PDB file of C-alpha atoms in Angstrom:
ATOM      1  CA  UNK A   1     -15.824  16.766  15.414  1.00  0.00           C
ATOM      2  CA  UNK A   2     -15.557  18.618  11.961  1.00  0.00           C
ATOM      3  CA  UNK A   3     -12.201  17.126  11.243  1.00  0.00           C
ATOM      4  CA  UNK A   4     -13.582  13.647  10.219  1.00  0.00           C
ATOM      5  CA  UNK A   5     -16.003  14.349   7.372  1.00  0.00           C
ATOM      6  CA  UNK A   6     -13.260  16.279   6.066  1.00  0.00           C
ATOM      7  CA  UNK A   7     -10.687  13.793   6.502  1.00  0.00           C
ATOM      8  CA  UNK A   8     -10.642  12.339   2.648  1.00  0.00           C
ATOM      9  CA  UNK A   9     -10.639  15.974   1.572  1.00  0.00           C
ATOM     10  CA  UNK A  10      -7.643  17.007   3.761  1.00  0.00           C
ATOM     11  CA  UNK A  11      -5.544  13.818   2.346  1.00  0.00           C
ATOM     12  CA  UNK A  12      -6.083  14.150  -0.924  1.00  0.00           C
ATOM     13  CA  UNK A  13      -5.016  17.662  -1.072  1.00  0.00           C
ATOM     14  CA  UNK A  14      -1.819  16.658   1.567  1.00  0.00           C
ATOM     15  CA  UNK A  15      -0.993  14.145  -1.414  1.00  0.00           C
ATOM     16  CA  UNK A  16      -1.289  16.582  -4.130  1.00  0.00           C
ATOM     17  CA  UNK A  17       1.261  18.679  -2.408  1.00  0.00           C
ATOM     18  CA  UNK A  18       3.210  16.015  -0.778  1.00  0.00           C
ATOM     19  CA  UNK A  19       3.415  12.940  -3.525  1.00  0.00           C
ATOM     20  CA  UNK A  20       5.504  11.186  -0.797  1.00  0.00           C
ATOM     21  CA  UNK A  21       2.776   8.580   1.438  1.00  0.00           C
ATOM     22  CA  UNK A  22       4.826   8.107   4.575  1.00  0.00           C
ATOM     23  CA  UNK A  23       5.613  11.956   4.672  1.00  0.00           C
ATOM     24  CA  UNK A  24       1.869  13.016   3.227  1.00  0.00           C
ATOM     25  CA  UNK A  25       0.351  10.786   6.390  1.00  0.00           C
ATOM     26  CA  UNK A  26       2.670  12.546   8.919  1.00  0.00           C
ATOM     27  CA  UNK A  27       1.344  15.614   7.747  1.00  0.00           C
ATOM     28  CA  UNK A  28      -2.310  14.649   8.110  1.00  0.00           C
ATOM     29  CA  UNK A  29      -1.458  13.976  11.965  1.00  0.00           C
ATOM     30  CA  UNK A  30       0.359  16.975  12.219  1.00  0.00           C
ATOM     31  CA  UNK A  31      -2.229  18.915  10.949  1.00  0.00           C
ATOM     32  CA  UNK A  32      -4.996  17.425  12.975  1.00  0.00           C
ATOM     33  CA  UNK A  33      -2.903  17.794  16.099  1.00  0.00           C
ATOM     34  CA  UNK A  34      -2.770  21.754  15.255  1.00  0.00           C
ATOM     35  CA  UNK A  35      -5.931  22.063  14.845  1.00  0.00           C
ATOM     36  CA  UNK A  36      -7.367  20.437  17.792  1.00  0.00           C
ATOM     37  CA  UNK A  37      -4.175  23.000  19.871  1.00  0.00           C
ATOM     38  CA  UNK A  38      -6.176  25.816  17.811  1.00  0.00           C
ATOM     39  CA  UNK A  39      -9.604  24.539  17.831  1.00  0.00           C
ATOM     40  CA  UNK A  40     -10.906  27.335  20.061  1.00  0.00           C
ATOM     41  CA  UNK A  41      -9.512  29.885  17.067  1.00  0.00           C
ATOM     42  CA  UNK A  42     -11.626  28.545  14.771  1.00  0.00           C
ATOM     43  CA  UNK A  43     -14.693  30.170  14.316  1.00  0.00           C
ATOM     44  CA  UNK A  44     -17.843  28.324  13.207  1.00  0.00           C
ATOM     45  CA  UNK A  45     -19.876  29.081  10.532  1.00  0.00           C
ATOM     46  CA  UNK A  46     -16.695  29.354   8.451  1.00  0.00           C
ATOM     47  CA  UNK A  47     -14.770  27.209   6.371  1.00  0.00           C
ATOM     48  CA  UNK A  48     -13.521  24.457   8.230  1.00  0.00           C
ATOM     49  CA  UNK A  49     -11.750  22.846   4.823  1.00  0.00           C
ATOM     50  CA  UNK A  50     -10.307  25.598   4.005  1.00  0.00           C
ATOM     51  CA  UNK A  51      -8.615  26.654   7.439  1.00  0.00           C
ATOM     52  CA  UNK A  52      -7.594  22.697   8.110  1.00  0.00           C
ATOM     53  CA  UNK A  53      -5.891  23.267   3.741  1.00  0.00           C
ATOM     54  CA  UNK A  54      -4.041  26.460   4.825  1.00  0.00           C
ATOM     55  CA  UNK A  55      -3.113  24.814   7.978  1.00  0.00           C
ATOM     56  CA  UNK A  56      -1.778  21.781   6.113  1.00  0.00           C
ATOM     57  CA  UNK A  57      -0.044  23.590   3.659  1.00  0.00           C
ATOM     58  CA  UNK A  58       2.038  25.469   5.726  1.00  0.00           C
ATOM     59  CA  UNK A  59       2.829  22.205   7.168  1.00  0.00           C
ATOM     60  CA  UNK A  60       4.304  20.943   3.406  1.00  0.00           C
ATOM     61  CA  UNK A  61       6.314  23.692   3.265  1.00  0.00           C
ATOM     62  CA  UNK A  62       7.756  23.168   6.267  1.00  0.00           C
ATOM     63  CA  UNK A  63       8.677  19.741   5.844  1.00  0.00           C
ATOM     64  CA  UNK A  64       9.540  20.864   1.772  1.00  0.00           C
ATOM     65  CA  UNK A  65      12.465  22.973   3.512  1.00  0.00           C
ATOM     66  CA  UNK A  66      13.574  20.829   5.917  1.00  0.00           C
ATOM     67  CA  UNK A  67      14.335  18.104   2.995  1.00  0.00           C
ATOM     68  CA  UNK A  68      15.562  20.045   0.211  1.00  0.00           C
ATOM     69  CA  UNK A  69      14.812  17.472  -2.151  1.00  0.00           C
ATOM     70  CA  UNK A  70      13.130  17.410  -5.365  1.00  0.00           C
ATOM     71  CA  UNK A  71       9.776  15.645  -3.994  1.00  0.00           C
ATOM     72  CA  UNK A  72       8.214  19.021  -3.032  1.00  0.00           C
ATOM     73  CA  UNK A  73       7.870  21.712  -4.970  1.00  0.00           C
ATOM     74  CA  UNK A  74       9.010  25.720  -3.753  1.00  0.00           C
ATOM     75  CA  UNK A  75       6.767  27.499  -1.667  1.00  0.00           C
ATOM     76  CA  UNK A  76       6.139  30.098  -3.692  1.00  0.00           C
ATOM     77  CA  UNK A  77       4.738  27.839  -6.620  1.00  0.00           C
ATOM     78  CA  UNK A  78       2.640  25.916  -3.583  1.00  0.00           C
ATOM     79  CA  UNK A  79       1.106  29.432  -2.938  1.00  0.00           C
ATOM     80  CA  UNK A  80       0.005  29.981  -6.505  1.00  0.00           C
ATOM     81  CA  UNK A  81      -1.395  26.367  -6.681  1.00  0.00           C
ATOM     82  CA  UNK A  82      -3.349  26.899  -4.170  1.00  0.00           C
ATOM     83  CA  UNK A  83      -5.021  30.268  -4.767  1.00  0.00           C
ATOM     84  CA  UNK A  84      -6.528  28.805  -8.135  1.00  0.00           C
ATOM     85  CA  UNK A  85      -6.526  25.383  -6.442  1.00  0.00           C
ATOM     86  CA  UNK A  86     -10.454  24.016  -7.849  1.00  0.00           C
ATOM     87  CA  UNK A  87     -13.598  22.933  -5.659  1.00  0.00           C
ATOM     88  CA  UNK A  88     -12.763  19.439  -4.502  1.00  0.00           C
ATOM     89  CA  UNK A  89     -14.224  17.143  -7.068  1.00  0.00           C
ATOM     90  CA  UNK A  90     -16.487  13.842  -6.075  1.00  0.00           C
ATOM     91  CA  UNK A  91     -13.885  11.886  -4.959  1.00  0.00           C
ATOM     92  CA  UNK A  92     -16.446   9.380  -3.390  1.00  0.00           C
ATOM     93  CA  UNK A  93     -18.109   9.032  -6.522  1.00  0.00           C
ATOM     94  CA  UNK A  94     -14.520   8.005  -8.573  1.00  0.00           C
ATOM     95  CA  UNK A  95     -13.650   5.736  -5.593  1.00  0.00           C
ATOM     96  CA  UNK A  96     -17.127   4.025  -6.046  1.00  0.00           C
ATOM     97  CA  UNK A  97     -16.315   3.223  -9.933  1.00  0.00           C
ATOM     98  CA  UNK A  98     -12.472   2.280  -9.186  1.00  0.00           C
ATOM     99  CA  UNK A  99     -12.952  -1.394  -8.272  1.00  0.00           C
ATOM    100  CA  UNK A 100     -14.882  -1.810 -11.771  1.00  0.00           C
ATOM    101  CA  UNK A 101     -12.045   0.208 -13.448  1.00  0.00           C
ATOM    102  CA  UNK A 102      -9.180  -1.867 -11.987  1.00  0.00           C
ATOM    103  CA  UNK A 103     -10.286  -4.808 -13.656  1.00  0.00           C
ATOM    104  CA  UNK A 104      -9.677  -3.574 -16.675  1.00  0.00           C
ATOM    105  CA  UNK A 105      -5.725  -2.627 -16.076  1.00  0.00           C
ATOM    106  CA  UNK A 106      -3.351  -5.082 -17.822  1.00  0.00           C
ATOM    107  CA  UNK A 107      -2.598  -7.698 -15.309  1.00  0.00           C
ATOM    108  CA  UNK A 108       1.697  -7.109 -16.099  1.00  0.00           C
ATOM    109  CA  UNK A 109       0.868  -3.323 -14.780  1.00  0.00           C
ATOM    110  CA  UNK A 110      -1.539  -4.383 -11.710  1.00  0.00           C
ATOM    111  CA  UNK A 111       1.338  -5.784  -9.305  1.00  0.00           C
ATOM    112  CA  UNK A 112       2.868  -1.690  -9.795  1.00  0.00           C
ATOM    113  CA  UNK A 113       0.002  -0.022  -8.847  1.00  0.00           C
ATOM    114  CA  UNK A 114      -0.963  -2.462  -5.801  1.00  0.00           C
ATOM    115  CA  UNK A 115       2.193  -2.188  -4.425  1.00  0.00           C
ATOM    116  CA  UNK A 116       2.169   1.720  -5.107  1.00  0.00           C
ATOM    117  CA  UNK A 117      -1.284   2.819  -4.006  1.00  0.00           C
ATOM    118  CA  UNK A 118      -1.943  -0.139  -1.367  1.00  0.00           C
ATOM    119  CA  UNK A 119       1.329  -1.026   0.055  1.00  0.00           C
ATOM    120  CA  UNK A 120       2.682   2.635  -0.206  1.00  0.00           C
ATOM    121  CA  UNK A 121       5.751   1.700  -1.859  1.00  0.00           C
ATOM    122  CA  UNK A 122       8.020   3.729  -3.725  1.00  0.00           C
ATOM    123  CA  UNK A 123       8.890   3.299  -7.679  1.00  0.00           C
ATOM    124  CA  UNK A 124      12.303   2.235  -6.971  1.00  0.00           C
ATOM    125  CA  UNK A 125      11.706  -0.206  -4.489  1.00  0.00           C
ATOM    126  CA  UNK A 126       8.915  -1.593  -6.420  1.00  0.00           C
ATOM    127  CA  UNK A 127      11.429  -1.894  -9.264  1.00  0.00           C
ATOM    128  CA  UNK A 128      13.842  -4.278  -6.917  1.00  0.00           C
ATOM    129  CA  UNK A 129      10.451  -6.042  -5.847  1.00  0.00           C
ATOM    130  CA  UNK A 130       9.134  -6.718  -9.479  1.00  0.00           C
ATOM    131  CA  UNK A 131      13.065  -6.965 -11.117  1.00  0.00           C
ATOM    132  CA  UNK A 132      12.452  -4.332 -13.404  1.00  0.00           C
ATOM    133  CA  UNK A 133      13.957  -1.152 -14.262  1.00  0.00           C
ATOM    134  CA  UNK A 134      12.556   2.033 -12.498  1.00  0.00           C
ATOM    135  CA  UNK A 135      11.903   3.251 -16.187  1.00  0.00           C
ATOM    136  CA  UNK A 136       9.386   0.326 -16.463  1.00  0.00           C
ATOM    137  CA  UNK A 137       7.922   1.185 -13.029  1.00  0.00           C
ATOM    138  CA  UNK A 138       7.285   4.699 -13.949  1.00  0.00           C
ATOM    139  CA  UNK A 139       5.892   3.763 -17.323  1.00  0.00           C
ATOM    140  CA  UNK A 140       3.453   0.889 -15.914  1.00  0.00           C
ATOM    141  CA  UNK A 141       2.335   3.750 -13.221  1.00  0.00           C
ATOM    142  CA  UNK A 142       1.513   6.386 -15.374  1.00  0.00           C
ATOM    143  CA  UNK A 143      -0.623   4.157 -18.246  1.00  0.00           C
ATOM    144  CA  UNK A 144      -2.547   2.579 -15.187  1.00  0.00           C
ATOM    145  CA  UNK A 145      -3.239   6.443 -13.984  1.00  0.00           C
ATOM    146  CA  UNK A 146      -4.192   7.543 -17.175  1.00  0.00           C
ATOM    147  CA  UNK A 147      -6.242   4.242 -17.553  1.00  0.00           C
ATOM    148  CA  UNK A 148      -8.057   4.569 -14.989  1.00  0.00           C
ATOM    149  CA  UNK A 149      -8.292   8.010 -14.643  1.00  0.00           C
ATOM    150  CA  UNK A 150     -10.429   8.237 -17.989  1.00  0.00           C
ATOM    151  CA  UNK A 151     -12.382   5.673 -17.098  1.00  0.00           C
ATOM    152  CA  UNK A 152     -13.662   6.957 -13.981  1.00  0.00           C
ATOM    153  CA  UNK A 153     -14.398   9.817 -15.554  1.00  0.00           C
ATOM    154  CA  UNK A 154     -16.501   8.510 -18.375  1.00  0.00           C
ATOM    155  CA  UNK A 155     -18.386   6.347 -16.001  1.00  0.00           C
ATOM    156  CA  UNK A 156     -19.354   9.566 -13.671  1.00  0.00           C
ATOM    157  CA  UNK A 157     -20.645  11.089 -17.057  1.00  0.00           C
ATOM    158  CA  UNK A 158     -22.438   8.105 -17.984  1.00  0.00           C
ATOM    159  CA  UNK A 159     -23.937   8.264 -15.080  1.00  0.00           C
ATOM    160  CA  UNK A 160     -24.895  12.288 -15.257  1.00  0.00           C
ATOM    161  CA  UNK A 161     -26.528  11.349 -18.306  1.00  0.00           C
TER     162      UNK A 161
ATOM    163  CA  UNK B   1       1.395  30.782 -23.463  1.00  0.00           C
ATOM    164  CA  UNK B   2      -0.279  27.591 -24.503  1.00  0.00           C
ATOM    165  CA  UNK B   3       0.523  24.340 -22.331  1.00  0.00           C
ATOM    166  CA  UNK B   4       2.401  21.435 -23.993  1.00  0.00           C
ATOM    167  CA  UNK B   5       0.327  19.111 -22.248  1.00  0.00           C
ATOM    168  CA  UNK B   6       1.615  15.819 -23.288  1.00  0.00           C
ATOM    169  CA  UNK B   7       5.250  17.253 -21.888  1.00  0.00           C
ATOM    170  CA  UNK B   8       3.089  18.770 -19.053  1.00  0.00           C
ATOM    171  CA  UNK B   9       1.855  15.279 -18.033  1.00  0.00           C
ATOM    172  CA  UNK B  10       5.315  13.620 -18.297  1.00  0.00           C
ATOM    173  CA  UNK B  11       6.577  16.112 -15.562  1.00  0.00           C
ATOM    174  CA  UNK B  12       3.342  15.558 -13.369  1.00  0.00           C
ATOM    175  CA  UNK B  13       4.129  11.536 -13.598  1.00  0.00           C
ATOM    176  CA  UNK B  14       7.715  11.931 -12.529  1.00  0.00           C
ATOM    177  CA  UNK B  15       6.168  14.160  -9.901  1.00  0.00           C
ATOM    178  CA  UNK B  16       4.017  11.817  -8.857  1.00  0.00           C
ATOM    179  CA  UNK B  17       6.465   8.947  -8.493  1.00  0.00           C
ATOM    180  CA  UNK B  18       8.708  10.994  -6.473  1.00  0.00           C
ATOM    181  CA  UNK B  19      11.297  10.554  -9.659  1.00  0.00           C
ATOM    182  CA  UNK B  20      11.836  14.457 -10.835  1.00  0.00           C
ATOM    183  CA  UNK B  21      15.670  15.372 -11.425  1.00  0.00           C
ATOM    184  CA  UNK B  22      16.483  19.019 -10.387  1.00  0.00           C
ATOM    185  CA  UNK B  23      16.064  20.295 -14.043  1.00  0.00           C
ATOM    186  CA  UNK B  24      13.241  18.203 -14.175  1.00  0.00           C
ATOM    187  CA  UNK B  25      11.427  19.992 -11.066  1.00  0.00           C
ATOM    188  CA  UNK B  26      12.604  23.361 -12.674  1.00  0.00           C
ATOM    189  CA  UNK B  27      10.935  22.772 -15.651  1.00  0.00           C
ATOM    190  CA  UNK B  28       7.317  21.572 -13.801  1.00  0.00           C
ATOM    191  CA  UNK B  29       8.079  25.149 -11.954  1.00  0.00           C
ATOM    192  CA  UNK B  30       8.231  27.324 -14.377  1.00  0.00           C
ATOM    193  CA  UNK B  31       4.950  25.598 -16.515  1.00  0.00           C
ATOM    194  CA  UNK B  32       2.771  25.800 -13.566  1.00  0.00           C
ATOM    195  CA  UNK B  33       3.835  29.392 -12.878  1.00  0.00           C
ATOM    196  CA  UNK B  34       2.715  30.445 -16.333  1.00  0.00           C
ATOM    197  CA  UNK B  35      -0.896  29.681 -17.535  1.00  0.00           C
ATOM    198  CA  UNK B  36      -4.073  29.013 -15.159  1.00  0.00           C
ATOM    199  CA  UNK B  37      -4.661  25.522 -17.693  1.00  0.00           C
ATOM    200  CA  UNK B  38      -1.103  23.844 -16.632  1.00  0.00           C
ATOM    201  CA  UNK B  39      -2.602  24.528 -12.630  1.00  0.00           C
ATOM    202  CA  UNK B  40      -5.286  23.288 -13.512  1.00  0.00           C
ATOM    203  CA  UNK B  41      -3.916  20.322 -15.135  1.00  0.00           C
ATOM    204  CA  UNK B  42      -1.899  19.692 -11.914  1.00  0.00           C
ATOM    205  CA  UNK B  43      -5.115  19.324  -9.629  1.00  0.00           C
ATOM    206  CA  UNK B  44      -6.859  16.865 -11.818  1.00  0.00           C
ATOM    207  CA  UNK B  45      -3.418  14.815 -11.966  1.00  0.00           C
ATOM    208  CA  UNK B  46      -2.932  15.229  -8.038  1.00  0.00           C
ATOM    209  CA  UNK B  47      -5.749  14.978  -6.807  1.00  0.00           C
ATOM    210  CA  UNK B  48      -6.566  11.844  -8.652  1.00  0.00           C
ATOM    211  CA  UNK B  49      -3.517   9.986  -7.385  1.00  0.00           C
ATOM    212  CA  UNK B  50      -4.874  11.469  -3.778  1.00  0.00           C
ATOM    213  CA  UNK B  51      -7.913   9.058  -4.549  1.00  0.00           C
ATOM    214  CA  UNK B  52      -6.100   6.183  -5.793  1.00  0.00           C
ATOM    215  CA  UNK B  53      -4.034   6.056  -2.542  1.00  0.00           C
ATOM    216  CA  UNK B  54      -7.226   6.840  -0.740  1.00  0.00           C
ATOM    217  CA  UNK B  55      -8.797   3.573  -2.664  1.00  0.00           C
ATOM    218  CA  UNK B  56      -5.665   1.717  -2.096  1.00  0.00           C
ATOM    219  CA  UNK B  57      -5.430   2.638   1.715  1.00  0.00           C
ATOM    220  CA  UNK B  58      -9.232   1.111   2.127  1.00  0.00           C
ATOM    221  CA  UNK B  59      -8.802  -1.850  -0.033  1.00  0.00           C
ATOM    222  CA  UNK B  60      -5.446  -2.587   2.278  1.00  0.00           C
ATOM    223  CA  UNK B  61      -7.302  -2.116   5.792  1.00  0.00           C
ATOM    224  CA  UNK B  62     -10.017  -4.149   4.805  1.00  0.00           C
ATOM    225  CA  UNK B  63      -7.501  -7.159   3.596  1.00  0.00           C
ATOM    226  CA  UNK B  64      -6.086  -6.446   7.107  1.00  0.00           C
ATOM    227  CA  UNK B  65      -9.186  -6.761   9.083  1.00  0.00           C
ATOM    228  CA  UNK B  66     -10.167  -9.923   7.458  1.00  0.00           C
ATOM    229  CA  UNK B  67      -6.807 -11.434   7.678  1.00  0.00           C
ATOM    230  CA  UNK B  68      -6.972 -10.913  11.310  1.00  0.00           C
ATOM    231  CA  UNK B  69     -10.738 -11.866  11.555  1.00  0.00           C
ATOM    232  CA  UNK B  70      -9.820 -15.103  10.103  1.00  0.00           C
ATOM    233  CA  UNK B  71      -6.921 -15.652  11.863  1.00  0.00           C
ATOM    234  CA  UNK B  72      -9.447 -15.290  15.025  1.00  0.00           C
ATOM    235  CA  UNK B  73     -11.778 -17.675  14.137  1.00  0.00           C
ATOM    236  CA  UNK B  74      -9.527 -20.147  12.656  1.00  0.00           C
ATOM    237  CA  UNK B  75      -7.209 -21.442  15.007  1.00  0.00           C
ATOM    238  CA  UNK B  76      -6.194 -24.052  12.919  1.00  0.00           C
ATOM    239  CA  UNK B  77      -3.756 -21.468  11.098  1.00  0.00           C
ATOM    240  CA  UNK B  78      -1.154 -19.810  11.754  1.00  0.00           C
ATOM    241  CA  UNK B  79      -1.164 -16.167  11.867  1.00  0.00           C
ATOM    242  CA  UNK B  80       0.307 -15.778   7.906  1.00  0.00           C
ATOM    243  CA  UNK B  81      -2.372 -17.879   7.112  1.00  0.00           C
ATOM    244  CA  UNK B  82      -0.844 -20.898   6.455  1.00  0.00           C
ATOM    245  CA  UNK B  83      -3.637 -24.117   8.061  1.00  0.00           C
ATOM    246  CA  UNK B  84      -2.156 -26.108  10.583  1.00  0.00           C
ATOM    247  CA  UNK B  85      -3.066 -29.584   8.784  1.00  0.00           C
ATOM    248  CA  UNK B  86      -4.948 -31.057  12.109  1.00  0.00           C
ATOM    249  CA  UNK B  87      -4.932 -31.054  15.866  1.00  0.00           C
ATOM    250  CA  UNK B  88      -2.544 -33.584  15.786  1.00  0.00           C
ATOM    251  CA  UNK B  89      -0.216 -31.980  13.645  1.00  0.00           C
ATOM    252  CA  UNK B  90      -0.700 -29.177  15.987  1.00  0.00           C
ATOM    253  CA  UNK B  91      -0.056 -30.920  19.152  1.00  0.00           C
ATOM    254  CA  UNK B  92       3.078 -31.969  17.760  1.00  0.00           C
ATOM    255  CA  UNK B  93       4.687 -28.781  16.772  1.00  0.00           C
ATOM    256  CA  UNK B  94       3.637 -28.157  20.363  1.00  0.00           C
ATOM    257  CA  UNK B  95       5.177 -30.934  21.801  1.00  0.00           C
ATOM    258  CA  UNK B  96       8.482 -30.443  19.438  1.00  0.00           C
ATOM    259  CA  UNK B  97       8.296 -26.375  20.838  1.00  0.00           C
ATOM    260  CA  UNK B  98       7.884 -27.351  24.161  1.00  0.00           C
ATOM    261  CA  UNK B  99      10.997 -30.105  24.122  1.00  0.00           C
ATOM    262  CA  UNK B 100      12.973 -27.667  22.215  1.00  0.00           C
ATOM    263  CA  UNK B 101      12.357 -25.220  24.913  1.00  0.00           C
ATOM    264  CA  UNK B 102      13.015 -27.531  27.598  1.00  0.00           C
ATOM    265  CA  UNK B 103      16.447 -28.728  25.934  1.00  0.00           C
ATOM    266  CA  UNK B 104      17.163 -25.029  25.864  1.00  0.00           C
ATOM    267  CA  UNK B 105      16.407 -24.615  29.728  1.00  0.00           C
ATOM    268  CA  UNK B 106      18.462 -27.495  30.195  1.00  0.00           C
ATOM    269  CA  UNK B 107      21.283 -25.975  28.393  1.00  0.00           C
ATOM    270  CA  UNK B 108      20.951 -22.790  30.174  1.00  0.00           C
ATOM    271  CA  UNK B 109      21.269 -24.344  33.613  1.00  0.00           C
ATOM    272  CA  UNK B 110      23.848 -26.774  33.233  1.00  0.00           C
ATOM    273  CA  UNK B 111      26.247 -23.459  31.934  1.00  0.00           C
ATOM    274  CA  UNK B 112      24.874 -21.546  34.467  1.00  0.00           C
ATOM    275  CA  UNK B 113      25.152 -24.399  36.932  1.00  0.00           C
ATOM    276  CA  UNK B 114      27.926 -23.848  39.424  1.00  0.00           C
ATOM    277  CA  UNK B 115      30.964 -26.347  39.283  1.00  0.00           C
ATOM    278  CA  UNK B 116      31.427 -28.334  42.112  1.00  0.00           C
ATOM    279  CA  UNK B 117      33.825 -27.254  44.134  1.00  0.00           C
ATOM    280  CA  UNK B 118      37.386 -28.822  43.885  1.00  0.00           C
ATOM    281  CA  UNK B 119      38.367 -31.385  46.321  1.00  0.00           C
ATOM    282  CA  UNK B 120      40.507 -30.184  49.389  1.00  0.00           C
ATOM    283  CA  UNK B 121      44.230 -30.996  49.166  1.00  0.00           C
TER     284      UNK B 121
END
């Protein structure tokens, strides 16, 4: 089944659009029921990622209108994203060097980010779980990103070199 | 139209954290609407907290799995992981389960139990 090697690929783009985890994994298995319904429409040879992205997408949208809420952005803007959206970078490669990069996050920002990224919680609630202020939750999230983001990146160049 | 990125990157935070206030979301409209860089900029920032959760997601199922794998193999704890201290300890809690249970039934039956009916006049 194409689907699965393009699973990753799928989700990550899902949770670019969709920064909500419970919502962004319905989507996933909304868009993998559709296309198995449509699988005979698809026609090999073609772009699998890119017909399983468009079918996804629509699916944000979808769900962006029936919330109304500030989480996803208009459709129109999720149209011009995604005609200049870039090749999918080597997100296997970053996930390889973010167990080394973790380490090196301040241990009063790691409790944040493992309750954000592995239990799928949301700022606030990790706010009443921590007793901090949601300021502090947004501030500890966004230095670990930035953190780690950089240095994932310098170790795929070091290792380009 | 040049990108403030450092303003650009506040916005794609709040994004990120689901925390954006209507103006908020305006304002991350109308930046990625203009120039190609702030798009750009919104892919790399996306995209990498698509990984992290993908990281996260892994790390989490794994914990799981060996959680349960342990649990399995170790029947001398309980399924949060606590140990049961020994086999006697553990025959106990059984015994104080099983008389707790049985006091229960008891209970049970002697409300449900009908009365005896009243002596004849």
């Amino acid at each position: 089944m194409l689907f699965v090697p393009h699973a990753s690929a799928l989700r990550g783009f899902v949770h670019a659009l969709m920064p909500d985890f419970a919502r962004a994994d319905d989507i996933v298995q909304e868009t993998f029921l559709t296309i198995t319904k449509k699988a005979a429409a698809f026609e090999p040879g073609t772009n699998f990622l890119g017909w399983a992205c468009t079918i996804a997408r629509f699916k944000v949208m979808e769900a962006g209108r029936k919330a109304r809420n500030s989480t996803t952005l208009s459709p129109d803007i999720i149209e011009s994203l995604c005609a200049c959206e870039p090749e999918s970078e080597a997100s296997d490669e970053r996930l390889r060097h973010l167990a080394e990069c973790l380490k090196k996050l301040a241990p009063q920002s790691r409790p944040a980010v493992e309750m954000r990224y592995q239990q799928a919680h949301k700022p606030a609630e990790i706010a009443v779980r921590l007793g901090w202020t949601a300021e502090s939750v947004y501030v500890a999230l966004s230095r670990a990103r930035a953190l780690l983001r950089e240095c994932a990146a310098r170790k795929l160049a070091q290792e380009a070199r | 139209m040049s990108v403030d990125a450092a303003r650009l990157e506040r916005l794609l935070d709040r994004y990120l954290d689901e925390a954006l206030t209507p103006e908020e979301k305006t304002e991350l409209e109308q930046t990625l609407r203009a120039p190609p860089q702030a798009r750009e900029m919104f892919w790399q920032h996306t995209r990498f907290h698509g990984v992290l959760r993908e990281f996260g997601a892994e790390f989490r199922g794994r914990e799981l799995a060996e959680e349960r794998r342990r649990w399995r193999w170790n029947p001398a704890t309980r399924r949060d992981g606590t140990p049961i201290r020994s086999l006697n300890g553990r025959m106990d809690e059984m015994l104080v389960f099983r008389r707790a249970l049985s006091a229960k039934e008891v209970r049970g039956l002697s409300q449900s139990r009908p009365q005896p009916a009243a002596p004849l006049p």
